[in-house]
XYZ file of C-alpha atoms in Angstrom:
450
model
C 160.356 -91.780 78.501
C 159.453 -93.443 81.733
C 156.180 -91.497 81.863
C 155.287 -93.010 78.564
C 156.116 -96.505 79.586
C 154.063 -96.087 82.720
C 151.053 -94.743 80.536
C 151.192 -97.786 78.311
C 151.629 -99.998 81.179
C 148.547 -98.561 82.783
C 146.555 -99.326 79.477
C 147.881 -102.933 79.552
C 146.642 -103.517 83.097
C 143.182 -101.802 82.355
C 143.072 -104.223 79.290
C 143.933 -107.185 81.585
C 141.246 -106.108 84.269
C 138.492 -105.675 81.194
C 139.408 -109.194 80.048
C 139.091 -110.758 83.481
C 135.833 -108.975 83.847
C 134.240 -110.162 80.650
C 135.534 -113.796 81.322
C 133.977 -113.604 84.758
C 130.614 -112.474 83.225
C 130.663 -115.027 80.237
C 131.544 -117.860 82.819
C 128.606 -116.948 84.995
C 126.152 -116.722 81.914
C 123.784 -119.165 83.490
C 124.676 -118.624 87.422
C 121.433 -117.671 89.269
C 121.793 -114.556 91.090
C 124.863 -113.332 89.250
C 124.954 -109.704 88.551
C 127.031 -108.718 85.397
C 130.060 -106.456 86.157
C 131.400 -103.539 84.351
C 134.831 -101.977 84.515
C 134.922 -98.345 85.254
C 137.870 -96.266 84.049
C 139.125 -92.789 84.391
C 142.187 -90.946 83.083
C 144.975 -90.446 85.312
C 145.528 -86.797 85.249
C 148.474 -86.468 87.459
C 151.550 -86.852 85.499
C 154.096 -85.557 87.717
C 156.912 -83.299 86.816
C 156.257 -79.869 85.337
C 155.361 -78.217 82.077
C 153.613 -79.848 79.103
C 153.794 -83.400 80.905
C 151.056 -82.076 83.428
C 148.884 -81.466 80.434
C 149.264 -84.816 78.708
C 148.249 -86.947 82.024
C 149.900 -90.381 82.858
C 147.537 -93.103 81.553
C 144.245 -94.695 82.814
C 142.927 -95.956 86.228
C 140.636 -98.563 86.885
C 138.294 -96.997 89.375
C 135.892 -99.894 90.043
C 134.514 -103.069 88.941
C 130.693 -102.075 89.091
C 127.769 -104.438 89.613
C 125.275 -103.251 86.970
C 122.133 -103.176 89.197
C 119.199 -101.046 90.085
C 118.455 -100.693 93.873
C 114.831 -99.695 93.115
C 114.226 -102.379 90.450
C 115.660 -104.907 92.780
C 113.169 -103.741 95.766
C 110.289 -104.045 93.275
C 111.359 -107.442 92.343
C 111.555 -108.620 95.968
C 108.239 -106.992 96.768
C 106.451 -108.793 94.012
C 108.102 -111.947 94.793
C 106.527 -111.606 98.259
C 103.126 -111.093 96.737
C 103.548 -114.271 94.338
C 104.668 -116.379 97.423
C 101.568 -115.176 99.271
C 99.027 -116.209 96.603
C 100.820 -119.340 95.219
C 101.021 -120.648 99.097
C 97.233 -120.083 99.571
C 96.416 -121.866 96.150
C 98.702 -124.760 97.192
C 96.562 -125.278 100.264
C 93.211 -124.713 98.670
C 94.164 -127.041 96.084
C 94.886 -129.509 98.763
C 91.693 -128.819 100.420
C 89.837 -129.404 97.094
C 91.589 -132.733 96.632
C 91.121 -134.257 100.156
C 87.610 -133.000 100.079
C 86.956 -134.551 96.667
C 85.820 -137.763 98.244
C 83.849 -135.756 100.841
C 82.536 -133.120 98.486
C 80.005 -130.564 99.246
C 78.061 -131.695 96.300
C 77.765 -135.248 97.827
C 77.090 -133.684 101.142
C 74.195 -131.935 99.777
C 73.093 -135.121 98.042
C 73.270 -136.924 101.414
C 71.490 -134.225 103.265
C 68.646 -134.646 100.738
C 68.685 -138.473 101.427
C 68.573 -138.047 104.845
C 65.489 -135.774 104.846
C 63.742 -137.894 102.324
C 64.095 -140.874 104.557
C 62.283 -139.065 107.127
C 59.368 -138.256 104.601
C 59.364 -141.812 103.649
C 58.927 -142.752 107.271
C 56.064 -140.123 107.627
C 54.151 -142.016 104.857
C 54.802 -145.550 106.274
C 55.191 -145.162 110.106
C 54.334 -148.723 110.661
C 56.947 -150.169 108.234
C 60.078 -150.871 110.162
C 62.208 -151.141 106.534
C 61.655 -147.340 106.263
C 62.907 -146.704 109.845
C 66.069 -149.008 109.113
C 66.503 -147.089 105.824
C 66.436 -143.725 107.845
C 69.137 -145.150 110.271
C 71.351 -146.072 107.276
C 70.859 -142.614 105.472
C 71.603 -140.923 108.829
C 74.854 -142.992 109.394
C 75.971 -142.022 105.975
C 75.152 -138.282 106.179
C 76.684 -137.830 109.753
C 79.824 -139.901 108.533
C 80.313 -137.375 105.813
C 80.232 -134.537 107.834
C 82.600 -136.103 110.362
C 85.003 -136.828 107.655
C 84.792 -133.252 106.256
C 85.598 -131.711 109.612
C 88.454 -133.997 110.395
C 90.120 -133.362 106.999
C 89.654 -129.678 107.525
C 91.391 -129.898 110.855
C 94.053 -132.123 109.544
C 94.860 -129.529 106.731
C 94.750 -126.961 109.251
C 97.424 -128.728 111.575
C 99.547 -129.420 108.460
C 99.425 -125.780 107.605
C 100.550 -124.901 111.371
C 103.346 -127.510 111.006
C 104.378 -125.886 107.655
C 104.557 -122.647 109.251
C 107.178 -124.107 111.704
C 109.231 -125.370 108.988
C 109.226 -122.138 107.029
C 110.235 -120.109 110.138
C 113.189 -122.422 110.630
C 114.007 -121.849 106.821
C 113.577 -118.143 107.275
C 115.925 -118.190 110.467
C 118.589 -119.901 108.195
C 118.409 -117.502 105.649
C 118.658 -114.623 108.349
C 121.622 -116.518 109.816
C 123.264 -116.487 106.410
C 122.663 -112.832 105.912
C 124.268 -111.950 109.029
C 127.321 -113.951 108.212
C 127.439 -112.312 104.808
C 127.333 -108.944 106.764
C 130.123 -109.819 108.889
C 132.331 -110.575 105.873
C 131.422 -107.456 104.260
C 132.266 -105.403 107.255
C 135.608 -107.116 107.252
C 136.598 -106.572 103.735
C 137.043 -102.846 104.106
C 136.600 -100.504 101.047
C 136.689 -103.156 98.237
C 133.846 -105.548 98.818
C 133.949 -108.705 96.618
C 131.121 -108.414 94.312
C 130.484 -112.327 94.868
C 129.527 -111.309 98.384
C 126.908 -108.658 97.177
C 125.629 -111.171 94.895
C 125.243 -113.618 97.724
C 123.640 -110.973 99.967
C 120.934 -110.084 97.169
C 120.120 -113.859 96.409
C 119.459 -114.399 100.214
C 117.408 -111.237 100.491
C 115.390 -112.258 97.271
C 114.781 -115.816 98.971
C 113.808 -114.244 102.207
C 111.111 -112.076 100.448
C 109.248 -115.052 99.150
C 108.336 -115.870 103.109
C 107.599 -111.971 104.018
C 107.681 -108.501 102.584
C 110.669 -106.951 103.738
C 112.259 -103.491 104.075
C 115.953 -103.348 103.453
C 118.034 -100.476 104.765
C 121.907 -99.883 104.354
C 124.060 -99.343 107.216
C 125.544 -95.710 107.494
C 128.975 -97.062 108.590
C 129.098 -99.488 105.605
C 126.731 -98.924 102.712
C 126.979 -102.489 101.622
C 125.818 -104.041 104.942
C 122.022 -104.339 105.440
C 119.467 -104.507 108.040
C 115.817 -105.727 107.448
C 112.548 -105.232 108.923
C 109.180 -106.793 108.396
C 105.884 -105.685 109.725
C 107.755 -103.021 111.760
C 110.032 -105.519 113.416
C 113.569 -106.275 113.005
C 114.742 -109.346 111.387
C 118.327 -108.576 110.860
C 120.259 -105.730 112.431
C 123.666 -105.717 110.471
C 125.491 -108.901 112.097
C 122.669 -109.646 114.382
C 119.903 -111.936 113.158
C 116.657 -112.232 115.121
C 115.232 -115.444 115.955
C 111.709 -115.582 114.337
C 109.218 -117.766 116.200
C 105.557 -118.797 116.017
C 103.377 -117.827 118.735
C 100.067 -119.379 119.647
C 98.054 -117.134 121.872
C 94.493 -118.436 122.455
C 94.378 -120.230 119.242
C 95.437 -117.091 117.522
C 98.843 -117.570 115.621
C 101.320 -114.842 114.929
C 105.052 -114.503 114.292
C 107.521 -112.691 116.734
C 111.178 -111.851 116.670
C 111.424 -112.264 120.410
C 110.861 -108.834 121.356
C 108.104 -107.596 118.847
C 105.131 -108.937 117.010
C 105.738 -109.160 113.294
C 102.669 -108.019 111.329
C 103.687 -108.948 107.820
C 101.222 -108.521 104.922
C 102.362 -110.821 102.249
C 104.740 -113.584 101.667
C 104.271 -117.416 102.267
C 104.224 -117.333 105.950
C 101.561 -114.559 106.120
C 99.571 -116.826 103.655
C 99.695 -119.814 105.935
C 98.632 -117.522 108.846
C 95.664 -116.327 106.627
C 94.966 -119.946 105.888
C 94.553 -121.144 109.375
C 92.704 -117.768 110.590
C 90.630 -116.973 107.680
C 90.155 -119.657 104.899
C 90.027 -123.032 106.883
C 89.041 -121.323 110.092
C 86.119 -119.858 108.007
C 85.459 -123.356 106.518
C 85.288 -125.218 109.692
C 83.031 -122.558 111.441
C 80.502 -122.979 108.754
C 80.634 -126.632 108.662
C 80.274 -126.541 112.753
C 77.380 -124.029 112.386
C 75.801 -126.345 109.938
C 76.142 -129.322 112.096
C 75.289 -127.614 115.343
C 72.240 -126.159 113.824
C 71.102 -129.633 112.412
C 71.622 -131.238 115.876
C 69.521 -128.600 117.697
C 66.593 -128.152 115.429
C 66.061 -132.090 114.786
C 66.693 -132.690 118.354
C 64.343 -130.129 119.466
C 61.490 -131.408 117.418
C 62.229 -135.285 118.087
C 62.268 -134.881 121.783
C 58.716 -133.615 121.743
C 57.482 -136.736 119.850
C 56.572 -140.106 120.469
C 57.590 -143.510 119.296
C 55.224 -146.209 118.220
C 56.020 -147.864 121.670
C 55.312 -144.610 123.321
C 58.904 -143.509 123.921
C 59.586 -139.848 124.024
C 62.218 -137.193 125.433
C 65.023 -138.821 123.283
C 67.534 -136.809 121.263
C 67.900 -137.902 117.752
C 71.493 -136.873 117.446
C 74.371 -137.249 119.870
C 77.551 -135.072 119.477
C 78.374 -131.150 119.477
C 79.545 -130.351 116.209
C 80.813 -131.582 112.634
C 83.553 -133.795 114.107
C 81.270 -135.914 116.591
C 77.713 -135.629 115.115
C 76.019 -139.039 115.028
C 72.834 -140.751 115.461
C 71.725 -141.585 118.950
C 73.121 -145.379 119.561
C 69.820 -146.056 121.329
C 67.922 -145.159 118.108
C 70.641 -146.928 115.959
C 70.247 -150.168 117.724
C 66.415 -150.102 117.998
C 64.642 -147.941 115.277
C 61.332 -148.492 116.862
C 62.306 -145.784 119.347
C 62.301 -143.245 116.345
C 59.762 -140.600 117.255
C 57.113 -139.922 114.420
C 54.012 -138.843 116.239
C 53.254 -135.621 117.973
C 50.598 -137.410 120.133
C 51.127 -140.489 122.158
C 49.191 -143.542 121.129
C 47.640 -141.917 118.206
C 48.176 -144.479 115.374
C 48.906 -142.864 112.037
C 50.146 -139.536 113.374
C 53.307 -138.615 111.598
C 53.606 -134.844 112.438
C 57.047 -135.231 114.128
C 58.401 -137.247 111.133
C 56.939 -134.338 108.610
C 58.581 -131.739 110.757
C 61.855 -133.215 110.866
C 61.502 -133.904 106.986
C 60.953 -130.145 106.501
C 64.077 -128.924 108.642
C 65.884 -128.842 105.310
C 64.145 -125.858 104.606
C 64.309 -124.046 107.822
C 66.754 -121.272 108.598
C 70.103 -122.197 110.162
C 72.232 -119.077 109.491
C 71.983 -115.789 107.795
C 68.632 -116.152 107.040
C 69.509 -119.350 104.787
C 67.896 -122.653 104.741
C 69.902 -125.742 105.336
C 69.866 -126.419 101.843
C 70.978 -123.065 100.757
C 73.465 -122.768 103.222
C 75.215 -125.994 102.093
C 75.144 -124.671 98.639
C 76.534 -121.400 99.776
C 79.470 -123.191 101.342
C 80.152 -124.989 98.236
C 80.164 -121.936 96.227
C 82.236 -120.031 98.802
C 85.173 -122.685 98.694
C 85.134 -122.910 94.947
C 85.182 -119.025 94.650
C 88.142 -118.704 97.036
C 90.193 -120.959 95.011
C 89.084 -119.427 91.610
C 89.999 -115.760 93.082
C 93.259 -116.912 94.442
C 94.127 -118.641 91.100
C 93.438 -115.646 89.068
C 95.640 -113.657 91.480
C 98.575 -116.198 91.063
C 98.429 -115.603 87.433
C 98.077 -111.905 87.723
C 100.970 -111.682 90.150
C 103.189 -113.892 88.303
C 102.704 -111.992 85.031
C 103.830 -108.687 86.804
C 106.831 -110.615 88.460
C 107.853 -111.884 85.045
C 107.660 -108.235 83.548
C 109.851 -106.924 86.467
C 112.289 -109.838 86.149
C 112.745 -109.276 82.446
C 113.606 -105.602 83.051
C 115.779 -106.663 85.787
C 117.423 -109.225 83.725
C 117.991 -106.598 80.869
C 119.926 -104.664 83.524
C 121.766 -107.388 85.571
C 121.905 -110.334 83.099
C 124.847 -111.035 81.065
C 124.692 -110.387 77.124
C 126.969 -112.762 75.484
C 127.160 -110.877 72.215
C 128.213 -107.718 74.258
C 130.764 -109.694 76.293
C 132.433 -111.111 73.017
C 132.638 -107.451 71.621
C 134.102 -106.286 74.849
C 136.830 -109.201 74.835
C 137.661 -108.199 71.306
C 138.018 -104.626 72.302
C 140.095 -105.261 75.659
C 142.317 -107.675 73.430
C 143.003 -104.773 70.835
C 143.681 -102.556 73.740
C 146.106 -104.990 75.257
C 147.917 -105.463 72.112
C 147.954 -101.668 71.277
C 149.459 -101.091 74.731
C 151.816 -103.943 74.417
C 152.982 -102.432 71.003
C 153.523 -99.191 72.628
C 155.620 -100.515 75.333
C 157.747 -102.374 72.795
C 158.174 -99.181 70.817
C 159.328 -97.468 73.891
C 161.753 -100.237 74.837
C 163.094 -100.173 71.248
C 163.566 -96.590 71.611
C 165.509 -96.874 74.896
C 167.678 -99.434 73.207
C 168.491 -97.043 70.279
C 169.322 -94.188 72.829
C 171.610 -96.544 74.826
C 173.602 -97.558 71.585
C 173.956 -93.965 70.715
C 175.822 -93.338 73.801
C 178.102 -96.452 73.326
C-alpha cells in the first residue's frame, strides 16, 4: 500500500514540475535569449522489497529540466552574427564617408579640376589680360580648398573610427567580465546549474560574437563553464577574462590580450581595423597621390617659365599633400607673377600656360591621367560601398535563415505549451485521485480492524 502511495506521489510531483516548466516557458515567450525547457522523465525501476513488486517499479523520476538547444546551430548562429557585424560596421562607416564627402564629392572635384586647367588654357589665349589671371587664382583656390576639405574629412572619419575601436574594446571587455562572473557562478552551483545562468552565458557569447569571431570550448571539469579564443588568443579562460587593448605600432593598429596579438577575421572590431588600414587608408593615399603628383608636375613646369615681368623659378603650389596643397601666396597676392612664357621677354609666348593646361592629361599613377585617376577614385569608393551593401543583404539573409531554424528548436511554442499544461493538469488530477483512492482504502482497512 505504501508503495502505491509513493508511486502516485511521484507522479503528482512530476506533474507539478511539468506545470512549472510550461509556466516558465509561457512567461518567457518574448524574453530575448530565453531557451525553452523540457522536463525529462524516467521510470523508477527500484521498488524495494522482493517478488512481484520489483517487476512493477515505483513511479516516475524527474531526471532533468533540459534546455532545448543545439550546440552546432548555436555556433553557426554566432559565427554568422560575426560576419553580419563585420559587413554592417563597414557599411556604416562607408555610408558616413559618402555623406560627409557629399559636399566635397569626387564629381565636384573633377569639375573643379576641369575649371582649374581650363583657366590655364584661357590664360594661354589672353596672357596680357589680368582678369584671366585673377580668374585662374580664384579657380585654383576653390580647387585646392576642395582637396583640403576631402583630406581633412577622411582623416576625421579615420580618427572617429579609431575612437570607435576604443569604445568597442571597452564594451567587449565588459562582456568578457560578465562571462567570467557567469562562469564563476556556474562553478559554484555544482551538479544542477540553473538554466537561467546558461541562458545568460549564451546571450553574452552571442553579443560578444558581433565584435569578433570566437571559438568556444567547454571546461573538462565543468562542461557548462566555457573558455573563449579569438584569432588564436584567449579572451576568456574559465573565470579569468583577459583585458583586450588596442595597440598602435607605427600607425598599424591591432588588438592584443596583453600577452598575444589577436588576429581576428570578422566582427565589428575587425571591420573598424580594416576601415582604418584598407578603406580610408587607401582613399587617403590615393588623394595624396593625386595632390602630390599635381604639385610636382605643375611646379616643375611653372618654375621653368617667366612672368610678364620676367619673374622665374617660382613654385605655383605650396604644400606637401591633400591636407595643405594651396596656391603660392606670392602668386595669389600678385597674379602678374604667374609664369606663362617659356622664354623671357618674348611677348605672346604662352608655352608654359599651355603645358600646365595639358597636365590634366598627363600620367599621375598606374599609367592613368589626372582626369582618369579622379574618375577611378570616384568609382572605387562607390563600388566599395555597393559591394559591402550587397554583402550586408546576403549575410543578413543567411543569419535570418539560421535564426529561424534556431528559434524552431529553442523558441517557445505557445500552442504546444498550452497542450502540455493541459496534459500535466490531467496527470496531476489522475495521481491525486489515485492517492485519494489509496487513502480511502487505508481507511476501510483500519475500520475493518476496529
